[in-house]
Coordinates of C-alpha atoms in Angstrom, one line a residue:
M1 CA -82.4 5.8 -65.9
V2 CA -83.1 2.3 -64.8
Y3 CA -86.4 1.8 -63.2
G4 CA -84.8 0.9 -59.8
G5 CA -83.0 4.3 -60.1
C6 CA -86.3 6.0 -60.8
G7 CA -87.7 4.6 -57.6
R8 CA -84.9 6.2 -55.6
I9 CA -85.4 9.5 -57.4
L10 CA -89.1 9.4 -56.7
S11 CA -88.4 8.8 -53.0
V12 CA -86.1 11.9 -53.0
G13 CA -88.7 13.8 -54.9
F14 CA -91.4 12.8 -52.4
L15 CA -89.2 14.0 -49.6
L16 CA -88.8 17.3 -51.3
F17 CA -92.5 17.5 -51.8
Q18 CA -93.1 16.8 -48.2
A19 CA -90.6 19.5 -47.2
S20 CA -92.4 22.1 -49.4
A21 CA -95.8 21.1 -47.9
A22 CA -94.5 21.5 -44.4
L23 CA -93.1 24.9 -45.3
S24 CA -96.5 26.1 -46.3
T25 CA -98.0 25.3 -42.9
A26 CA -95.1 25.9 -40.6
A27 CA -95.4 28.6 -38.0
A28 CA -91.6 29.0 -37.7
P29 CA -89.7 31.5 -39.9
V30 CA -89.2 30.3 -43.5
E31 CA -85.5 30.0 -43.2
A32 CA -85.6 27.9 -40.1
A33 CA -88.3 25.7 -41.5
A34 CA -86.3 25.2 -44.7
A35 CA -83.2 24.2 -42.7
I36 CA -85.2 21.8 -40.6
D37 CA -86.8 20.2 -43.6
A38 CA -83.5 20.0 -45.5
R39 CA -82.0 18.2 -42.5
S40 CA -84.8 15.7 -42.5
I41 CA -84.3 15.1 -46.2
I42 CA -80.6 14.3 -45.9
L43 CA -81.2 12.1 -42.8
A44 CA -83.8 10.0 -44.4
P45 CA -82.8 6.3 -44.4
Q46 CA -81.2 5.0 -47.6
S47 CA -81.4 1.6 -49.1
G48 CA -78.3 -0.5 -50.0
D49 CA -75.6 -2.4 -48.1
G50 CA -72.4 -1.3 -49.9
K51 CA -69.5 0.4 -48.4
V52 CA -70.8 3.9 -49.4
D53 CA -74.2 3.0 -48.0
Q54 CA -72.7 2.1 -44.7
E55 CA -70.7 5.4 -44.7
I56 CA -73.9 7.3 -45.4
G57 CA -75.7 5.7 -42.4
Q58 CA -72.7 6.3 -40.1
L59 CA -72.5 10.0 -41.1
Q60 CA -76.3 10.4 -40.6
G61 CA -75.9 9.1 -37.1
K62 CA -73.1 11.6 -36.3
I63 CA -75.1 14.5 -37.7
R64 CA -77.9 13.6 -35.3
S65 CA -75.7 13.6 -32.2
A66 CA -72.9 16.2 -33.0
K67 CA -72.9 19.6 -31.4
D68 CA -71.3 21.0 -34.6
P69 CA -72.8 18.8 -37.4
N70 CA -71.5 20.9 -40.3
P71 CA -68.3 18.9 -41.0
F72 CA -70.3 15.7 -41.0
I73 CA -72.9 17.3 -43.3
V74 CA -70.2 18.1 -45.9
R75 CA -68.8 14.6 -45.6
L76 CA -72.4 13.2 -46.1
G77 CA -72.7 15.3 -49.2
W78 CA -69.6 13.8 -50.6
A79 CA -70.9 10.3 -49.8
F80 CA -74.1 11.1 -51.7
V81 CA -71.9 12.3 -54.6
A82 CA -70.0 8.9 -54.5
K83 CA -73.4 7.1 -54.5
A84 CA -74.6 9.1 -57.5
R85 CA -71.4 8.2 -59.4
L86 CA -71.7 4.5 -58.6
T87 CA -75.4 4.3 -59.4
S88 CA -75.8 7.0 -62.1
D89 CA -78.8 8.2 -60.1
P90 CA -78.9 12.1 -60.1
G91 CA -81.3 12.0 -57.2
Y92 CA -78.2 11.6 -54.9
Y93 CA -76.7 14.8 -56.4
K94 CA -79.9 16.6 -55.2
L95 CA -79.3 15.2 -51.7
A96 CA -75.7 16.3 -51.8
E97 CA -76.9 19.8 -52.9
Q98 CA -79.1 19.9 -49.8
C99 CA -76.1 19.1 -47.7
S100 CA -74.1 21.9 -49.3
Q101 CA -76.8 24.4 -48.7
L102 CA -77.2 23.3 -45.0
A103 CA -73.5 23.6 -44.4
G104 CA -73.3 27.3 -45.4
E105 CA -70.6 29.2 -47.2
E106 CA -67.5 27.6 -45.8
S107 CA -64.9 26.6 -48.4
D108 CA -65.5 22.8 -47.9
S109 CA -69.2 23.3 -48.5
L110 CA -68.6 25.5 -51.5
L111 CA -66.3 22.9 -53.0
L112 CA -69.0 20.3 -52.6
R113 CA -71.5 22.7 -54.2
G114 CA -69.2 23.4 -57.2
H115 CA -68.8 19.7 -57.9
I116 CA -72.5 19.2 -57.8
F117 CA -73.0 22.0 -60.3
H118 CA -70.4 20.3 -62.5
A119 CA -72.1 16.9 -62.2
L120 CA -75.4 18.5 -63.1
H121 CA -73.9 20.2 -66.1
R122 CA -74.2 23.7 -64.6
F123 CA -70.7 24.6 -65.7
S124 CA -70.8 28.4 -65.6
E125 CA -72.1 28.1 -62.0
A126 CA -69.3 25.6 -61.2
E127 CA -66.8 28.1 -62.6
S128 CA -68.1 30.9 -60.5
V129 CA -67.8 28.8 -57.3
A130 CA -64.3 27.6 -58.3
R131 CA -63.0 31.1 -59.0
K132 CA -64.1 32.1 -55.5
L133 CA -62.4 29.1 -54.1
T134 CA -59.1 29.7 -56.0
S135 CA -58.9 33.2 -54.6
D136 CA -58.3 31.7 -51.2
P137 CA -54.7 32.5 -50.0
V138 CA -54.2 28.8 -49.1
P139 CA -54.0 26.9 -52.4
R140 CA -55.9 23.6 -52.7
W141 CA -55.6 21.3 -55.6
E142 CA -59.2 20.4 -55.4
N143 CA -60.2 24.0 -56.1
Y144 CA -58.1 24.2 -59.2
A145 CA -59.4 20.8 -60.4
L146 CA -62.9 22.1 -60.2
L147 CA -62.0 25.3 -62.1
G148 CA -60.2 23.3 -64.8
D149 CA -63.1 20.9 -65.2
A150 CA -65.6 23.8 -65.5
L151 CA -63.4 25.6 -68.1
M152 CA -62.8 22.5 -70.1
E153 CA -66.5 21.7 -70.4
Q154 CA -67.1 25.2 -71.7
G155 CA -64.6 24.8 -74.4
K156 CA -62.0 27.0 -72.7
L157 CA -59.3 24.4 -73.0
S158 CA -56.2 26.8 -73.1
D159 CA -57.3 28.4 -69.9
A160 CA -58.0 24.9 -68.4
I161 CA -54.5 23.7 -69.2
G162 CA -52.9 26.5 -67.2
V163 CA -55.2 25.8 -64.2
Y164 CA -54.5 22.1 -64.4
Q165 CA -50.8 22.8 -64.3
R166 CA -51.3 24.8 -61.1
M167 CA -53.4 21.9 -59.8
I168 CA -50.8 19.2 -60.4
D169 CA -48.0 21.4 -59.1
I170 CA -49.8 21.5 -55.8
R171 CA -50.5 17.8 -55.5
P172 CA -49.6 15.0 -58.0
C173 CA -52.2 12.2 -57.3
L174 CA -54.6 9.9 -59.1
Q175 CA -57.2 12.7 -59.7
T176 CA -54.7 15.2 -60.9
Y177 CA -52.8 12.8 -63.2
A178 CA -56.1 11.6 -64.7
R179 CA -57.2 15.1 -65.6
V180 CA -53.9 16.0 -67.3
A181 CA -54.0 12.7 -69.1
H182 CA -57.4 13.6 -70.5
V183 CA -56.2 16.9 -71.7
R184 CA -53.3 15.2 -73.5
W185 CA -55.8 12.9 -75.2
L186 CA -58.0 15.9 -76.1
K187 CA -54.9 17.5 -77.8
G188 CA -54.2 14.3 -79.8
D189 CA -51.5 12.8 -77.6
V190 CA -52.9 9.3 -77.1
I191 CA -49.5 7.8 -76.1
G192 CA -48.8 10.6 -73.6
A193 CA -52.3 10.2 -72.1
E194 CA -51.8 6.4 -71.7
E195 CA -48.4 6.9 -70.0
L196 CA -49.8 9.4 -67.5
M197 CA -52.9 7.4 -66.8
K198 CA -50.6 4.5 -65.9
T199 CA -49.1 6.8 -63.3
A200 CA -52.6 7.7 -62.1
V201 CA -53.7 4.2 -61.5
S202 CA -50.5 3.4 -59.6
A203 CA -51.6 6.1 -57.1
G204 CA -55.0 4.6 -56.5
N205 CA -56.1 2.5 -53.5
S206 CA -59.0 0.3 -52.6
R207 CA -60.1 2.7 -49.7
D208 CA -61.5 5.0 -52.4
P209 CA -62.7 2.5 -55.0
E210 CA -64.8 4.6 -57.5
P211 CA -61.9 6.9 -58.6
G212 CA -59.7 3.8 -59.1
A213 CA -62.3 2.0 -61.2
W214 CA -62.8 5.1 -63.3
A215 CA -59.0 5.6 -63.8
Y216 CA -58.5 1.9 -64.9
S217 CA -61.5 2.3 -67.2
R218 CA -60.0 5.4 -68.8
L219 CA -56.6 3.6 -69.1
A220 CA -58.4 0.8 -70.9
F221 CA -59.9 3.3 -73.3
Y222 CA -56.5 4.7 -74.2
Q223 CA -55.0 1.2 -74.6
L224 CA -57.9 0.0 -76.8
Q225 CA -57.5 3.0 -79.0
S226 CA -53.8 2.3 -79.3
G227 CA -54.6 -1.2 -80.5
N228 CA -53.6 -3.0 -77.2
S229 CA -56.8 -4.9 -76.6
A230 CA -55.0 -7.3 -74.2
G231 CA -53.8 -4.5 -72.1
A232 CA -57.2 -2.9 -72.2
S233 CA -58.8 -6.2 -71.0
R234 CA -56.4 -6.3 -68.1
S235 CA -57.2 -2.8 -67.1
I236 CA -60.9 -3.5 -67.3
A237 CA -60.5 -6.5 -65.0
R238 CA -58.7 -4.2 -62.5
A239 CA -61.5 -1.7 -62.7
L240 CA -64.0 -4.4 -61.9
E241 CA -61.9 -5.4 -58.9
F242 CA -62.3 -1.9 -57.5
V243 CA -66.1 -1.7 -58.3
K244 CA -68.1 -4.7 -59.3
D245 CA -70.1 -4.1 -62.6
F246 CA -68.6 -0.7 -63.1
P247 CA -70.5 0.6 -66.2
A248 CA -67.6 2.4 -68.0
A249 CA -65.5 -0.8 -67.7
L250 CA -68.3 -3.1 -69.0
F251 CA -69.0 -0.7 -71.8
L252 CA -65.4 -1.1 -73.1
Q253 CA -65.5 -4.8 -72.5
G254 CA -68.6 -5.0 -74.7
K255 CA -66.7 -3.1 -77.4
I256 CA -63.8 -5.5 -77.2
D257 CA -66.2 -8.5 -77.4
I258 CA -67.8 -7.1 -80.5
V259 CA -64.4 -6.6 -82.2
N260 CA -63.6 -10.2 -81.3
G261 CA -66.8 -11.4 -82.9
A262 CA -68.4 -12.4 -79.5
A263 CA -71.6 -10.4 -79.9
E264 CA -73.6 -12.5 -77.4
K265 CA -70.9 -12.0 -74.8
A266 CA -71.0 -8.3 -75.5
V267 CA -74.7 -8.3 -74.9
Q268 CA -74.2 -9.6 -71.4
A269 CA -71.6 -7.0 -70.5
L270 CA -73.5 -4.1 -72.1
T271 CA -76.9 -5.2 -70.5
T272 CA -75.3 -4.9 -67.1
A273 CA -73.6 -1.6 -68.0
A274 CA -76.9 -0.1 -69.4
T275 CA -78.8 -1.4 -66.3
Q276 CA -76.4 0.2 -63.9
S277 CA -76.0 3.4 -66.0
P278 CA -78.7 3.8 -68.7
L279 CA -77.0 6.4 -70.8
P280 CA -77.8 6.6 -74.5
D281 CA -74.3 5.6 -75.5
Y282 CA -74.4 2.4 -73.4
Q283 CA -77.9 1.6 -74.6
W284 CA -77.0 2.3 -78.2
A285 CA -74.0 -0.1 -77.9
L286 CA -76.3 -2.7 -76.4
A287 CA -78.9 -2.3 -79.2
D288 CA -76.1 -2.7 -81.8
A289 CA -74.7 -5.8 -80.1
A290 CA -78.1 -7.3 -79.7
R291 CA -78.8 -6.9 -83.4
L292 CA -75.4 -8.4 -84.3
S293 CA -76.3 -11.4 -82.1
G294 CA -79.6 -11.9 -83.8
N295 CA -81.7 -10.6 -81.0
A296 CA -83.8 -8.1 -82.9
E297 CA -86.4 -7.9 -80.1
L298 CA -83.9 -6.7 -77.5
A299 CA -82.4 -4.3 -80.0
A300 CA -85.8 -2.7 -80.7
K301 CA -86.7 -2.6 -77.0
T302 CA -83.4 -0.9 -76.1
E303 CA -83.7 1.7 -78.9
A304 CA -87.3 2.4 -77.7
E305 CA -85.8 3.1 -74.3
I306 CA -83.3 5.6 -75.8
L307 CA -86.1 7.4 -77.6
S308 CA -88.2 7.5 -74.3
H309 CA -85.5 8.6 -71.8
G310 CA -82.3 9.5 -73.7
A311 CA -83.1 13.3 -73.8
I312 CA -83.2 13.3 -70.0
E313 CA -80.1 11.1 -69.4
D314 CA -77.8 12.8 -71.9
P315 CA -79.1 15.3 -74.5
R316 CA -75.9 15.4 -76.5
S317 CA -75.7 11.6 -77.0
Y318 CA -79.4 11.6 -77.7
A319 CA -79.0 14.1 -80.4
L320 CA -76.2 12.0 -81.9
F321 CA -78.4 8.9 -81.8
L322 CA -81.3 10.6 -83.6
A323 CA -79.0 12.2 -86.2
N324 CA -77.3 8.9 -86.8
R325 CA -80.6 7.2 -87.5
N326 CA -81.8 10.3 -89.5
E327 CA -84.8 10.2 -87.2
K328 CA -86.4 13.5 -86.1
P329 CA -83.4 15.5 -87.4
E330 CA -84.9 18.9 -86.3
L331 CA -85.4 17.5 -82.8
A332 CA -81.8 16.3 -82.8
L333 CA -80.7 19.8 -83.9
Q334 CA -82.7 21.4 -81.2
F335 CA -81.1 19.3 -78.5
A336 CA -77.6 19.9 -79.8
Q337 CA -78.2 23.6 -80.0
D338 CA -79.5 23.7 -76.5
E339 CA -76.5 21.8 -75.2
L340 CA -74.2 24.3 -76.8
T341 CA -75.6 27.1 -74.6
N342 CA -74.0 25.4 -71.6
R343 CA -71.3 23.1 -73.0
R344 CA -69.0 24.3 -75.8
D345 CA -66.4 21.6 -76.0
V346 CA -65.3 19.7 -79.1
F347 CA -67.8 16.9 -78.6
T348 CA -70.8 19.3 -78.4
Y349 CA -69.7 21.0 -81.6
D350 CA -69.4 17.5 -83.1
A351 CA -73.0 16.7 -82.1
L352 CA -74.2 19.9 -83.5
A353 CA -72.3 19.3 -86.8
W354 CA -73.8 15.8 -87.0
A355 CA -77.3 17.1 -86.3
E356 CA -76.9 19.9 -88.9
L357 CA -75.9 17.4 -91.5
A358 CA -79.0 15.2 -90.7
A359 CA -81.1 18.4 -91.0
G360 CA -79.7 19.2 -94.4
N361 CA -77.7 22.2 -93.3
K362 CA -74.4 21.3 -94.9
S363 CA -72.6 24.6 -94.6
E364 CA -73.4 24.9 -90.8
A365 CA -72.3 21.2 -90.4
K366 CA -69.0 22.0 -92.0
Q367 CA -68.3 25.0 -89.9
N368 CA -69.1 23.2 -86.6
M369 CA -67.1 20.2 -87.6
Q370 CA -64.1 22.5 -88.1
R371 CA -64.6 23.7 -84.5
A372 CA -64.9 20.1 -83.3
L373 CA -61.5 19.2 -84.9
A374 CA -59.8 22.4 -83.8
E375 CA -58.0 20.9 -80.8
G376 CA -56.6 18.0 -82.7
T377 CA -58.5 15.4 -80.7
A378 CA -57.9 11.9 -82.0
D379 CA -61.4 10.4 -81.8
A380 CA -62.8 7.9 -84.2
R381 CA -66.3 9.4 -84.1
L382 CA -65.0 12.9 -84.9
F383 CA -63.0 11.5 -87.9
Y384 CA -66.0 9.5 -89.1
H385 CA -68.3 12.5 -88.9
A386 CA -65.7 14.7 -90.6
G387 CA -65.5 12.3 -93.5
K388 CA -69.2 12.1 -94.0
I389 CA -69.5 15.9 -94.0
A390 CA -66.7 16.2 -96.5
A391 CA -68.4 13.5 -98.7
A392 CA -71.6 15.5 -98.6
F393 CA -69.7 18.4 -100.2
G394 CA -68.2 16.1 -102.8
D395 CA -64.8 16.7 -101.4
N396 CA -63.6 13.1 -101.8
A397 CA -60.0 13.8 -101.0
Q398 CA -60.9 15.2 -97.5
A399 CA -63.4 12.4 -97.0
R400 CA -60.8 9.8 -97.7
K401 CA -58.4 11.6 -95.3
W402 CA -60.8 11.5 -92.4
F403 CA -62.2 8.1 -93.2
T404 CA -58.7 6.7 -93.2
R405 CA -58.0 8.1 -89.8
A406 CA -61.3 6.7 -88.5
V407 CA -60.6 3.2 -89.9
A408 CA -57.3 3.2 -88.1
I409 CA -59.1 3.3 -84.7
Q410 CA -62.5 2.0 -85.8
Q411 CA -62.6 -0.3 -82.8
M412 CA -63.7 2.7 -80.8
L413 CA -66.9 3.1 -82.9
L414 CA -70.2 1.5 -82.2
P415 CA -71.1 -1.3 -84.6
S416 CA -73.7 0.7 -86.6
E417 CA -71.1 3.5 -87.0
R418 CA -68.4 1.1 -88.1
A419 CA -70.7 -0.6 -90.6
D420 CA -71.6 2.8 -92.2
L421 CA -67.9 3.8 -92.2
T422 CA -67.1 0.6 -94.1
Q423 CA -69.8 1.3 -96.6
Q424 CA -68.6 4.9 -97.1
V425 CA -65.0 3.8 -97.7
A426 CA -66.2 1.2 -100.2
T427 CA -68.3 3.8 -102.0
L428 CA -65.3 6.2 -102.3
S429 CA -63.1 3.4 -103.5
S430 CA -65.6 2.4 -106.1
S431 CA -65.9 5.9 -107.3
R432 CA -62.2 6.3 -107.5
S433 CA -61.8 3.1 -109.4
A434 CA -64.5 4.1 -111.8
T435 CA -62.8 7.5 -112.4
A436 CA -59.5 5.8 -113.0
K437 CA -61.1 3.4 -115.4
L438 CA -62.8 6.2 -117.3
S439 CA -59.5 8.0 -117.6
S440 CA -57.7 5.0 -119.0
T441 CA -60.4 4.3 -121.6
N442 CA -60.6 8.0 -122.6
P443 CA -57.0 9.3 -122.7
P444 CA -56.5 13.0 -123.3
A445 CA -56.3 14.0 -127.0
A446 CA -52.7 14.0 -128.3
K447 CA -51.3 17.4 -128.9
K448 CA -50.8 18.3 -132.5
A449 CA -47.2 18.7 -133.6
V450 CA -46.2 22.3 -134.2
T451 CA -44.3 22.6 -137.5
R452 CA -41.9 25.4 -138.0
K453 CA -42.4 27.4 -141.2

């Protein structure tokens, strides 16, 4: 979390503190006092002058004057969700949650609540809300999208696919195309994912910029993995037209700059991305790029920030970072195991396998890596990790198989991962050459001729 973001969260936390203090001294019934204080929280003035900030201010004004404020409260909740996505500030999700609680148990309010649960990684709660919504006799694609998202994050991909099919049958649009494209990628169909994401971005519009920026960023991801860096750069440029300094787009731009040998340019893009959205993956990429550019001070400072805040921002990526550095492997393992209690997708199993390897638990690492590879996801990090785990068992044939697949899309790895991958491949090649040389200098003993008597 950037320090500016922390300031916003602290202001939200202060408002919540004020509300609880007021409750303790209020003479009115608790429920009424809670509603009044929740209302004051969501109507507190917000900083910023962007489009979503203007929308928040306008909705707050309508809530103050409307006879029936509930529809505007729900819309305000969604505006807070949009602000949270743009700023990576989870404090806005807490404001949105206050809106959903104030608006009651109507379907629109429940949908908002379910998305907040999903954003806060409360996936089982999101699934519970979504199942209630999908029982409604009037089908809405948004309800099935929420259910599919919650199922997918919990590793129930087969169930999610059926739900997503129902979703896209109801309404083909940017959000539904994008979800199905992601499922195709998870199942190893990178070309199919790219094709469907092109359809998704064509359905976007500037009136709702954040989904458009996200969709173009995801398209750039697929294009970069396919080796089309020029196409990826064009998609990144489109994403940045939708939302200036969109972190996901800048993260990919930094990767492209690194591949092109422009480490200093990568540092610029990744610094902005990590400032806007200080997730461990973005900061990790920035630290690697800084080290490549010769800025050891920035690299060390950024890595220190990951160690200080990474567990809060993204425990799974934090576990990967610790395990990758072989630093505090038991702590990395604990975070990965904790994440698995709520999120059982292939990437969580990968993080757990990587942490198990760092902790010296090879058998457990192998088992969890098999789970991570079970869906056929074509991901460079999965392949790299699978190769390392196979090498730890001395299974050089399997190690070569997975390293070869990782090398084919190594542009998707962070620089430190790619450097280690190169070293691992060289070690295997050297070992193979040495074995071949030994065999050639020590041929098997010739069989003795059998003479007939």
